[in-house]
PDB file of C-alpha atoms in Angstrom:
ATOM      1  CA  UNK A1302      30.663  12.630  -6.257  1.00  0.00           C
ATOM      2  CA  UNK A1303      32.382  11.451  -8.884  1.00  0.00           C
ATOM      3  CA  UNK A1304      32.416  13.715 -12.588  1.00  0.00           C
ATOM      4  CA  UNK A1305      29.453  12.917 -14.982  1.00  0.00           C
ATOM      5  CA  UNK A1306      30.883  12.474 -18.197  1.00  0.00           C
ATOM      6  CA  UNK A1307      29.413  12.365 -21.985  1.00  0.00           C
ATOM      7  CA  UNK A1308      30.686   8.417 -21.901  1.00  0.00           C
ATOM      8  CA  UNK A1309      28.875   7.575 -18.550  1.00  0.00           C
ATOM      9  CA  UNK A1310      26.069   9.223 -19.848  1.00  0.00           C
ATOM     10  CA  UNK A1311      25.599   7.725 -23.035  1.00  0.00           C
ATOM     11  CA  UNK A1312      26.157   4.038 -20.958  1.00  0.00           C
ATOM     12  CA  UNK A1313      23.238   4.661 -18.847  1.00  0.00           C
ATOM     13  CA  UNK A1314      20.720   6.377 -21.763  1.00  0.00           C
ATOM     14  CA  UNK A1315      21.179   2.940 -23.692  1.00  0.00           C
ATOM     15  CA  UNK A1316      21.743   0.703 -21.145  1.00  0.00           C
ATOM     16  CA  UNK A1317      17.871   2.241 -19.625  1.00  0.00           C
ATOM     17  CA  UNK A1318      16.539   2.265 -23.020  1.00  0.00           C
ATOM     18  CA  UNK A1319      15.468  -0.978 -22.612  1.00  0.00           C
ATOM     19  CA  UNK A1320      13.384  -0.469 -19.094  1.00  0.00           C
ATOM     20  CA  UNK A1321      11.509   2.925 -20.134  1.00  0.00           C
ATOM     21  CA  UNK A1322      10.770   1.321 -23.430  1.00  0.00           C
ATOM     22  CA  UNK A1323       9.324  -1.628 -21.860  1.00  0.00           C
ATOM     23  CA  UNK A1324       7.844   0.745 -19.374  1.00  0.00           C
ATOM     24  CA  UNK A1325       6.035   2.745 -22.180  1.00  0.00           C
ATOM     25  CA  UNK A1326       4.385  -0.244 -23.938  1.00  0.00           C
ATOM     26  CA  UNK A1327       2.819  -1.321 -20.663  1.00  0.00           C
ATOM     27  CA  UNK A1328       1.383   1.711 -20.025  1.00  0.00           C
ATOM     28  CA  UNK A1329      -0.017   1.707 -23.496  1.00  0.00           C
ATOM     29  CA  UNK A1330      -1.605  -1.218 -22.535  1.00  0.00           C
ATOM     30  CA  UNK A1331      -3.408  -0.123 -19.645  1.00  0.00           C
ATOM     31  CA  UNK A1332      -4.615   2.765 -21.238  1.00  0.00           C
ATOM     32  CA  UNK A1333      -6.218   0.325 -24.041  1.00  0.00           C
ATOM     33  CA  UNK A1334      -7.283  -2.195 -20.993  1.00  0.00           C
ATOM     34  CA  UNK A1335      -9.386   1.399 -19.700  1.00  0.00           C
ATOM     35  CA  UNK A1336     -10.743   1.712 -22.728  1.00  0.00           C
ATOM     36  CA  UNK A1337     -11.996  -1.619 -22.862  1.00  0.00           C
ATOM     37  CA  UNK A1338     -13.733  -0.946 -19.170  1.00  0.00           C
ATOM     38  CA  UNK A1339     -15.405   1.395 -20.419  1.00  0.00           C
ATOM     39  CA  UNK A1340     -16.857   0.036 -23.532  1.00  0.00           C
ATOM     40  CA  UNK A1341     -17.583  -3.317 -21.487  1.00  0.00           C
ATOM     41  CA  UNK A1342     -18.177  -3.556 -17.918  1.00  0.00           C
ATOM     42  CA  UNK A1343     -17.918  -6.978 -17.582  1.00  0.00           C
ATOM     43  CA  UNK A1344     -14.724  -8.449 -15.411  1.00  0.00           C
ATOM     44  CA  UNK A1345     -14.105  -5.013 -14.200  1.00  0.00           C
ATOM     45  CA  UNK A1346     -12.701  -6.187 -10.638  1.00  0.00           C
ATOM     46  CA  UNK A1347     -10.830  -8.707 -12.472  1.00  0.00           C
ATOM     47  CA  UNK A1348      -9.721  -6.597 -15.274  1.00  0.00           C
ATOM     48  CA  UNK A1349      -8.410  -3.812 -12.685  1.00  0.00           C
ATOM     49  CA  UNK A1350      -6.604  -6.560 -10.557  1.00  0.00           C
ATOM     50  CA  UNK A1351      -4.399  -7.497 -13.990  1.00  0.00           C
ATOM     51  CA  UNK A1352      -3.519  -3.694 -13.947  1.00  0.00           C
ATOM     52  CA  UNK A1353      -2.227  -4.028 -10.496  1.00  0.00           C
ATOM     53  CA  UNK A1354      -0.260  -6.212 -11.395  1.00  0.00           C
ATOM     54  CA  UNK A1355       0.777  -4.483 -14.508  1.00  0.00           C
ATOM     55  CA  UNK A1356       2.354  -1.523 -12.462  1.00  0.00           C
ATOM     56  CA  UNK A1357       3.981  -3.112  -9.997  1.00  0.00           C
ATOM     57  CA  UNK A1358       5.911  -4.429 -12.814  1.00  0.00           C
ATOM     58  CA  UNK A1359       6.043  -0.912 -14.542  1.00  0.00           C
ATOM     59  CA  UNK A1360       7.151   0.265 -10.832  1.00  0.00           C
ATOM     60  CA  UNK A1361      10.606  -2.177 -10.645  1.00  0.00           C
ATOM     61  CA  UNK A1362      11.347  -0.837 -14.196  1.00  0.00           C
ATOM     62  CA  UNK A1363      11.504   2.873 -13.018  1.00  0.00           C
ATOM     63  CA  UNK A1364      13.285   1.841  -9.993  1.00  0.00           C
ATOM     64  CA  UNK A1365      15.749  -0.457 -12.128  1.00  0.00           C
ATOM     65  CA  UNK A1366      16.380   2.364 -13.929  1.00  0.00           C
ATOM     66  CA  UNK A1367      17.307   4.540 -10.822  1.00  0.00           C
ATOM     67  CA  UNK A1368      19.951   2.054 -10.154  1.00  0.00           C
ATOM     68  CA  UNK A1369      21.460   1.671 -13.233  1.00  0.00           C
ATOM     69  CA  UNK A1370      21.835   5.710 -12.436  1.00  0.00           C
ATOM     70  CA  UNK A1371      23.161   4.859  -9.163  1.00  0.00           C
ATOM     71  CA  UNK A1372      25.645   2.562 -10.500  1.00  0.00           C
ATOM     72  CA  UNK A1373      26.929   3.977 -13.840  1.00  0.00           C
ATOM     73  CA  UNK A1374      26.186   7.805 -12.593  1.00  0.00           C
ATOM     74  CA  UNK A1375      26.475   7.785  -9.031  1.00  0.00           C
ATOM     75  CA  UNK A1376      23.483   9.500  -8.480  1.00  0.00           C
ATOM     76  CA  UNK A1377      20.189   9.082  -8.220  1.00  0.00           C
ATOM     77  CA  UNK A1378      17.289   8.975 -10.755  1.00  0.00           C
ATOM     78  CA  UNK A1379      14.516  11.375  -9.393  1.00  0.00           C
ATOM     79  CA  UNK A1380      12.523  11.641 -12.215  1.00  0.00           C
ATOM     80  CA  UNK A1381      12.322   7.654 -12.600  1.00  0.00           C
ATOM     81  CA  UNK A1382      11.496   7.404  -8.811  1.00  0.00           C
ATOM     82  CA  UNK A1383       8.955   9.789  -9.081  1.00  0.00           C
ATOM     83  CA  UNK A1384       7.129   7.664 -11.979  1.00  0.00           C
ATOM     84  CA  UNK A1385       7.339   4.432  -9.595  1.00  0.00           C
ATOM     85  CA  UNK A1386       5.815   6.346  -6.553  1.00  0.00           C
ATOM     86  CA  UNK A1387       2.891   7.459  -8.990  1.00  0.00           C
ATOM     87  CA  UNK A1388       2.255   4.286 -10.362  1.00  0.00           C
ATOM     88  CA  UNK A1389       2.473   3.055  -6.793  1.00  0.00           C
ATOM     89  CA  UNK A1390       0.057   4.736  -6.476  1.00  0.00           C
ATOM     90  CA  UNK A1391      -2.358   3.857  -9.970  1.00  0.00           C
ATOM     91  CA  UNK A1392      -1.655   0.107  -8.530  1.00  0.00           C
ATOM     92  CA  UNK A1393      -3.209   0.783  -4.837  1.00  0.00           C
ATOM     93  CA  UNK A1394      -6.067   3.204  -6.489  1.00  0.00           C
ATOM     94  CA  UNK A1395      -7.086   0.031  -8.649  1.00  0.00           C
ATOM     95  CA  UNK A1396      -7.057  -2.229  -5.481  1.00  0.00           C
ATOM     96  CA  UNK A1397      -9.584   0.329  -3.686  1.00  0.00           C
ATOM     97  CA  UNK A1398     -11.713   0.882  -6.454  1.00  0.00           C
ATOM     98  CA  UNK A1399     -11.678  -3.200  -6.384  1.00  0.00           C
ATOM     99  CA  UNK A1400     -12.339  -3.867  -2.900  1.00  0.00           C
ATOM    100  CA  UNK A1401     -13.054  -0.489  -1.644  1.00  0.00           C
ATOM    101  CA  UNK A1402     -10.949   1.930   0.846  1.00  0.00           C
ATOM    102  CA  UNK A1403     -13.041   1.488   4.064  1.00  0.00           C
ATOM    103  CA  UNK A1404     -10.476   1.612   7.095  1.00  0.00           C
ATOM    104  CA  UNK A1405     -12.538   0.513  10.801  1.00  0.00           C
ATOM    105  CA  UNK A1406     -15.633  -0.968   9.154  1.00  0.00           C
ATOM    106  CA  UNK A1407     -17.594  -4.040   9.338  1.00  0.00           C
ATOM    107  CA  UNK A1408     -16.739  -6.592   6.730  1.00  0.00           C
ATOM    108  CA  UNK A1409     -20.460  -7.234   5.814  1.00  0.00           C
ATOM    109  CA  UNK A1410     -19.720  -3.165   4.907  1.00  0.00           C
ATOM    110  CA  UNK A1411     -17.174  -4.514   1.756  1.00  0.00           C
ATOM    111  CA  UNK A1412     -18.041  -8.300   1.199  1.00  0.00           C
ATOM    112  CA  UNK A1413     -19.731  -7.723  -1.671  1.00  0.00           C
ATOM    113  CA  UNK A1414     -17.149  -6.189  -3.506  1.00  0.00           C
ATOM    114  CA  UNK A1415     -15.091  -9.244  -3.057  1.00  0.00           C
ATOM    115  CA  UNK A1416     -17.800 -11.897  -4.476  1.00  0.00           C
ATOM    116  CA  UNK A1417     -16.765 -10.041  -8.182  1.00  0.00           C
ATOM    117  CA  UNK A1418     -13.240 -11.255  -7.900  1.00  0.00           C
ATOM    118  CA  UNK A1419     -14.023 -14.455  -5.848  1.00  0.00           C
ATOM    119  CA  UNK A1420     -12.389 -16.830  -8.461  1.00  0.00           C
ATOM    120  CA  UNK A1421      -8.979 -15.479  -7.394  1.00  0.00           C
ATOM    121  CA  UNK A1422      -7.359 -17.672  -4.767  1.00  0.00           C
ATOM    122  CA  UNK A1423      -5.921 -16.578  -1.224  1.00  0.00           C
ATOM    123  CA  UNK A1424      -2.683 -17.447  -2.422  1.00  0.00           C
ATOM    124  CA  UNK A1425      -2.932 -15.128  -5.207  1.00  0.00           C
ATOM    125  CA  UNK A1426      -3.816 -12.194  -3.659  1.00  0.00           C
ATOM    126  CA  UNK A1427      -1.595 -12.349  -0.607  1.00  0.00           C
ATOM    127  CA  UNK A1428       1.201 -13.119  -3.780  1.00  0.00           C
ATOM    128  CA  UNK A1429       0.163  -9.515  -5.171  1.00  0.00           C
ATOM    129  CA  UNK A1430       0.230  -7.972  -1.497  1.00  0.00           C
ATOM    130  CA  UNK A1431       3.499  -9.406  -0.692  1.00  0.00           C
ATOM    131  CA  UNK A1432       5.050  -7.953  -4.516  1.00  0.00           C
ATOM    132  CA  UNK A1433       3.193  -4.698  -3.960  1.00  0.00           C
ATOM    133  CA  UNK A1434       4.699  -4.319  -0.326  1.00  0.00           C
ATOM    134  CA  UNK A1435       8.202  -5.197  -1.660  1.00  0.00           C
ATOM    135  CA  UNK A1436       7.895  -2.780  -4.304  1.00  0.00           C
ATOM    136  CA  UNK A1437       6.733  -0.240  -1.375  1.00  0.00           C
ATOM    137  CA  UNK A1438       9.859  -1.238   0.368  1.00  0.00           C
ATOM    138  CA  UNK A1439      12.249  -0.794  -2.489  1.00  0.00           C
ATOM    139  CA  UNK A1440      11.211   2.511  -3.204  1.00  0.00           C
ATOM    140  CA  UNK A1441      11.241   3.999   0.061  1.00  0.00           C
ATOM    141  CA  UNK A1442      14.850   2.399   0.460  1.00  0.00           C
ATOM    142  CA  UNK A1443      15.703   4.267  -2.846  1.00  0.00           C
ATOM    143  CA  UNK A1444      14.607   7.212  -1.828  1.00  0.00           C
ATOM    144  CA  UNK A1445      16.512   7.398   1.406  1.00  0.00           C
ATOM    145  CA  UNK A1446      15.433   8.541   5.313  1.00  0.00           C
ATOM    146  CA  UNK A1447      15.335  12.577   4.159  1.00  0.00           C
ATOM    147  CA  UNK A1448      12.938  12.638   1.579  1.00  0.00           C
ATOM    148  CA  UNK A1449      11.058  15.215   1.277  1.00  0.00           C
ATOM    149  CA  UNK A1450       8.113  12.132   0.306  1.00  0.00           C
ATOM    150  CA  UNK A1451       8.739  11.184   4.041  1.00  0.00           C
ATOM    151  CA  UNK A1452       5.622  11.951   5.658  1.00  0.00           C
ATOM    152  CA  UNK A1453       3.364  10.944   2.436  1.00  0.00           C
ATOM    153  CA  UNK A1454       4.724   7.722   2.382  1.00  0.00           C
ATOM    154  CA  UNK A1455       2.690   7.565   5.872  1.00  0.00           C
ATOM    155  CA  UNK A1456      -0.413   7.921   3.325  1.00  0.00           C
ATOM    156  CA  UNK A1457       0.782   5.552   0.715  1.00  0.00           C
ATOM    157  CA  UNK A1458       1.294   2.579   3.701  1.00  0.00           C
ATOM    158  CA  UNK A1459      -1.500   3.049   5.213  1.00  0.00           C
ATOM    159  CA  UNK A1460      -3.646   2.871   2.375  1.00  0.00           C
ATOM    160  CA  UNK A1461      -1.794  -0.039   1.090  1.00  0.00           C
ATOM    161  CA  UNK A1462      -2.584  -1.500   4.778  1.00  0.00           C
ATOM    162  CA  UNK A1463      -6.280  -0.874   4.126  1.00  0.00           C
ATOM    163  CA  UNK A1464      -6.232  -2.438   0.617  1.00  0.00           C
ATOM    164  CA  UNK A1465      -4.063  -5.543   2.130  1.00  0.00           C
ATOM    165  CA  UNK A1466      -6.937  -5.606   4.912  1.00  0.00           C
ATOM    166  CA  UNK A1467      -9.818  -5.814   2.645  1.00  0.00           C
ATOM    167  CA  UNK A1468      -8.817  -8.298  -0.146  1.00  0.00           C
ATOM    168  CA  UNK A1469      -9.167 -11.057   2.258  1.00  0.00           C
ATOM    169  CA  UNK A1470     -12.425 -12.801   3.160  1.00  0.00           C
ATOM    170  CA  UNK A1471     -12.370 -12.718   6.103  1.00  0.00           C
ATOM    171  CA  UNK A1472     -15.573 -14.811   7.321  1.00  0.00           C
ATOM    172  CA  UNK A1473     -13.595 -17.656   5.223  1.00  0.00           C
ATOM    173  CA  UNK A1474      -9.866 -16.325   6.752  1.00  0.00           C
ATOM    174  CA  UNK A1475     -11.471 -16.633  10.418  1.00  0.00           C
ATOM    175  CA  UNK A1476     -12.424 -20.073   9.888  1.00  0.00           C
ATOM    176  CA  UNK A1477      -9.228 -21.269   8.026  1.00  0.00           C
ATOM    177  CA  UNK A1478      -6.944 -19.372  10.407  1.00  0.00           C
ATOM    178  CA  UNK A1479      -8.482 -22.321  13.183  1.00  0.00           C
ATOM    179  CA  UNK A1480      -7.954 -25.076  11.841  1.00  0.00           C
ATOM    180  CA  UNK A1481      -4.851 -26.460  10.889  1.00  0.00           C
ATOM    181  CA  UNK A1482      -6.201 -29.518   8.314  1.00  0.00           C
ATOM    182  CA  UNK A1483      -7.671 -26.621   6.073  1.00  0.00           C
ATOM    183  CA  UNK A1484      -5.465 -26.215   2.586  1.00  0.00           C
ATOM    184  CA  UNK A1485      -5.342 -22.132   3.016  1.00  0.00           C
ATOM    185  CA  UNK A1486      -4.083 -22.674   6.826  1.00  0.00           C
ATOM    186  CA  UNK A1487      -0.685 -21.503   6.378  1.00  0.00           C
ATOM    187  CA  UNK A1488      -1.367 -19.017   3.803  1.00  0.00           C
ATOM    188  CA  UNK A1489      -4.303 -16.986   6.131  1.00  0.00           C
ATOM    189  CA  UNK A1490      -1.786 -17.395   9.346  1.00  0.00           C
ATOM    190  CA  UNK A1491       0.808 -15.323   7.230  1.00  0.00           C
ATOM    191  CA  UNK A1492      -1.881 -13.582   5.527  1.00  0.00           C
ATOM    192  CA  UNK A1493      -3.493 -11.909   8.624  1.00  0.00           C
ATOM    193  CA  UNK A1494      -0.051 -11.645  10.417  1.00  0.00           C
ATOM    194  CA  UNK A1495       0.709  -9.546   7.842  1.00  0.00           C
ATOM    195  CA  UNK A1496      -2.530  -7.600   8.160  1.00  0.00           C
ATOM    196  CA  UNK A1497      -2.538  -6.863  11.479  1.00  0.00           C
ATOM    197  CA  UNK A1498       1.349  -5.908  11.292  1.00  0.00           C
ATOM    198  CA  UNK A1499       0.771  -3.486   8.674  1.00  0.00           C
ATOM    199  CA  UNK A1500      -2.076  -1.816  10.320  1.00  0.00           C
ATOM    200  CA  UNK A1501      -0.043  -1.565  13.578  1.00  0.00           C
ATOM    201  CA  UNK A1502       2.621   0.314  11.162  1.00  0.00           C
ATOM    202  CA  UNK A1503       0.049   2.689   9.573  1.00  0.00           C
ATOM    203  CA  UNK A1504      -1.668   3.704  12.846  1.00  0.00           C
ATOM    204  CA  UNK A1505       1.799   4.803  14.161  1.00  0.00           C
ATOM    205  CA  UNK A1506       2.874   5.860  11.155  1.00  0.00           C
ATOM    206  CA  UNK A1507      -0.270   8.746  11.370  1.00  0.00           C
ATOM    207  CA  UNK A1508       0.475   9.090  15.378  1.00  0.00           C
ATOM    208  CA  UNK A1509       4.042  10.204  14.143  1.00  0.00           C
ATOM    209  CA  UNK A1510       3.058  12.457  11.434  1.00  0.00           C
ATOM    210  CA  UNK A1511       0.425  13.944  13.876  1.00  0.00           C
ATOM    211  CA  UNK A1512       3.086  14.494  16.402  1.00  0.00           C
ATOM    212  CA  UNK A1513       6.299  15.347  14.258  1.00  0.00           C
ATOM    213  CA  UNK A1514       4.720  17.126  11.289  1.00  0.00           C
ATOM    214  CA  UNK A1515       1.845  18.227  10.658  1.00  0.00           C
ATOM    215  CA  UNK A1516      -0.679  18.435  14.353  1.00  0.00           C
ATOM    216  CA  UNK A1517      -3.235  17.655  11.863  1.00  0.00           C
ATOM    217  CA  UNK A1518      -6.085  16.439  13.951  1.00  0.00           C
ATOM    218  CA  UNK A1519      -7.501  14.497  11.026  1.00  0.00           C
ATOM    219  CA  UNK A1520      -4.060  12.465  11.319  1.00  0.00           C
ATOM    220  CA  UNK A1521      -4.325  11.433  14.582  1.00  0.00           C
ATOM    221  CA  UNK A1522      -7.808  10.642  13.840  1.00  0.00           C
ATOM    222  CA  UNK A1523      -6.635   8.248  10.621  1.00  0.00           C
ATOM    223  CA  UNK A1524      -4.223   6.750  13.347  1.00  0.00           C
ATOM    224  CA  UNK A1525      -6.802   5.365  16.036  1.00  0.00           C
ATOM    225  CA  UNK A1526      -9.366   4.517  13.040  1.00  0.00           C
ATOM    226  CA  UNK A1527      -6.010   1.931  11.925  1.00  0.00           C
ATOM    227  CA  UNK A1528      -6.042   0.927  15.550  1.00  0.00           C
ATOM    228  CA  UNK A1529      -9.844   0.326  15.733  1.00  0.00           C
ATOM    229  CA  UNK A1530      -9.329  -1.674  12.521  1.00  0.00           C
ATOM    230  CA  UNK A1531      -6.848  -3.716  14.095  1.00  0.00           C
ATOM    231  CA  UNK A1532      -8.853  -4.061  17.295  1.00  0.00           C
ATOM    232  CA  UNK A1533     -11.470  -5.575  14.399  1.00  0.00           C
ATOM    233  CA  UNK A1534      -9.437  -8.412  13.526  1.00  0.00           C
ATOM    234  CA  UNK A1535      -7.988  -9.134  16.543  1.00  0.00           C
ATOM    235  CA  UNK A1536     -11.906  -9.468  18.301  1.00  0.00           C
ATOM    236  CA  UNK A1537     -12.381 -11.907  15.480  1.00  0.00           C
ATOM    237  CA  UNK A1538      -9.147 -14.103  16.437  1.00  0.00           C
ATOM    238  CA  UNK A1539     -10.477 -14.331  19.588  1.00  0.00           C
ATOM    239  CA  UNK A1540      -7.628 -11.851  21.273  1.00  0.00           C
ATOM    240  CA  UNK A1541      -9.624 -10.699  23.694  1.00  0.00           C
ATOM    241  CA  UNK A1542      -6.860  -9.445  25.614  1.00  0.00           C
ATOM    242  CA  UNK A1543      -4.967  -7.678  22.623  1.00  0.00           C
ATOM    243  CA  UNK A1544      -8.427  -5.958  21.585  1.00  0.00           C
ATOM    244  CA  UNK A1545      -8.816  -4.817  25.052  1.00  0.00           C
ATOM    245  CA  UNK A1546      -5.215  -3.203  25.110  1.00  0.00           C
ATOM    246  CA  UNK A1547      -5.637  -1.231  21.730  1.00  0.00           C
ATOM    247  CA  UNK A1548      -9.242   0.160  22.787  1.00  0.00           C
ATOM    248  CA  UNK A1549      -7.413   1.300  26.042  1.00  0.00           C
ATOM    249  CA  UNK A1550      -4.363   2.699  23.514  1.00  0.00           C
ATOM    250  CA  UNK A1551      -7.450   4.409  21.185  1.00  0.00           C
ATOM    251  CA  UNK A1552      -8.533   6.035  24.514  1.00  0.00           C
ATOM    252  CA  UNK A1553      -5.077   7.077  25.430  1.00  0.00           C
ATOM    253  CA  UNK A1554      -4.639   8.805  21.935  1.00  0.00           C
ATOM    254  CA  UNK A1555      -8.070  10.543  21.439  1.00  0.00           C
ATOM    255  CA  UNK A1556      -7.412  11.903  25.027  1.00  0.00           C
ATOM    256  CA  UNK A1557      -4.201  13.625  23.660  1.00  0.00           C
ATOM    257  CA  UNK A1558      -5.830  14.645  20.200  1.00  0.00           C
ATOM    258  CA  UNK A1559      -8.904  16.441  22.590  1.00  0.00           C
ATOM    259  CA  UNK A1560      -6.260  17.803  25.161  1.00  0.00           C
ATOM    260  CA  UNK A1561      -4.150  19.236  22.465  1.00  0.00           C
ATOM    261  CA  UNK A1562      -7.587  20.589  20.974  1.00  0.00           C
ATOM    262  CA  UNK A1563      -7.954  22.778  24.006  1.00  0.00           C
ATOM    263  CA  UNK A1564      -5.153  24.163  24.545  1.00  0.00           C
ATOM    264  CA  UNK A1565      -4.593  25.119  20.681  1.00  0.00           C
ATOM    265  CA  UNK A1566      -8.199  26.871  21.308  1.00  0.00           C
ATOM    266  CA  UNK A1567      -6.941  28.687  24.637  1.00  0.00           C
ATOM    267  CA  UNK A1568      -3.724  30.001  22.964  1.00  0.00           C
TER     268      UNK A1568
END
């Protein structure tokens, strides 16, 4: 690792200036844009989906800032990664309080809670999902394969699965996703491809943290509830044959989770 020096450090304080200011001013912002929700209730879906949006911005500055660190300092930025995972965080906490954080549910459970931000268009959200998933991406790149963040990451995807899951309508998506003459065809094909991918990804991601972590049974638990969700979607895409493989793969895994139960108990 190459020698920090007063120069190199003087080259990355102004040449990051720029990003934490702009940072700073957004987060002004949102704290004015709470303030307003509170005063006025009005909007409050759709003023809480402009603050998504708002930190997934503020997360790319943080992370810009790591790699100016990276580049002019050779090492990394901690402290600016650690303020994009938390407002990673802010940005999927305002997407649940939107749309709500139910995992295997019903949709009639959460429909409701999309009719208050039913004036924003497919394309739109899956646009936020895609830039909140790259954002995801970027930082878990940044931080590297031995993080200590590893295993809460497992958290952070899976929750971003569930909010990804439940901002689509999916009694519209169903029908669109059929027929090829709609306008939102290609958009709920990638849309619920997507879905179903990342739900895939979070109920492993739990089956691994069960198994090379924590033997939490609560996270094996979280991991068949992501395949049950899954199982959801597929029933309603008419995948028969994929739903009946992941209720057999839910059976498989709750088998282990009871089996492992026991013989914690008899030790």
């Amino acid at each position: 690792m190459k020698q920090i020096t007063p120069e190199n450090r003087k080259e990355f304080d102004e040449k990051a200036k720029w990003y934490r200011e702009k940072a700073k001013e957004i987060l002004e912002k949102e704290k004015e844009m709470l303030n307003l929700i509170k005063r006025d209730n009005s909007g409050v879906s759709y003023k809480k989906m402009l603050l998504v949006e708002e930190m997934i911005y503020v997360s790319t500055l943080f992370m810009a800032v790591n790699s100016l660190s990276l580049e002019i300092l050779n090492t990394k930025n901690n402290e600016a990664l650690n303020d994009a995972r938390k407002i990673l965080y802010k940005a999927i906490i305002y997407l649940e309080d939107v749309v709500t954080d139910l995992v295997d549910a019903p949709f009639s459970e959460y429909s409701k809670k999309l009719e208050e931000i039913e004036n924003i268009p497919l394309e739109k959200r899956y646009s936020i999902i895609q830039k909140l998933g790259l954002s995801m991406r970027m930082l878990t790149d940044a931080y590297g394969e031995n993080t200590k963040w590893k295993w809460s990451f497992v958290e952070l995807e899976a929750r971003f699965a569930t909010i990804s899951k439940n901002l689509i309508d999916l009694k519209s998506a169903v029908k669109a996703f059929f027929d090829p003459r709609d306008p939102e065809y290609e958009t709920t094909v990638s849309y619920l491809r997507l879905v179903m991918s990342l739900l895939d990804e979070a109920a492993s991601g739990y089956r691994d943290k069960y198994e090379l972590s924590t033997r939490r049974l609560d996270d094996m638990r979280l991991g068949i509830q992501y395949l049950l969700a899954l199982r959801r979607i597929q029933i309603l895409l008419g995948k028969s044959e994929e739903a009946e493989n992941l209720k057999k793969k839910a059976l498989v895994w709750k088998s282990k989770m009871e089996s492992d139960q026991k013989k914690e108990r008899s030790n």
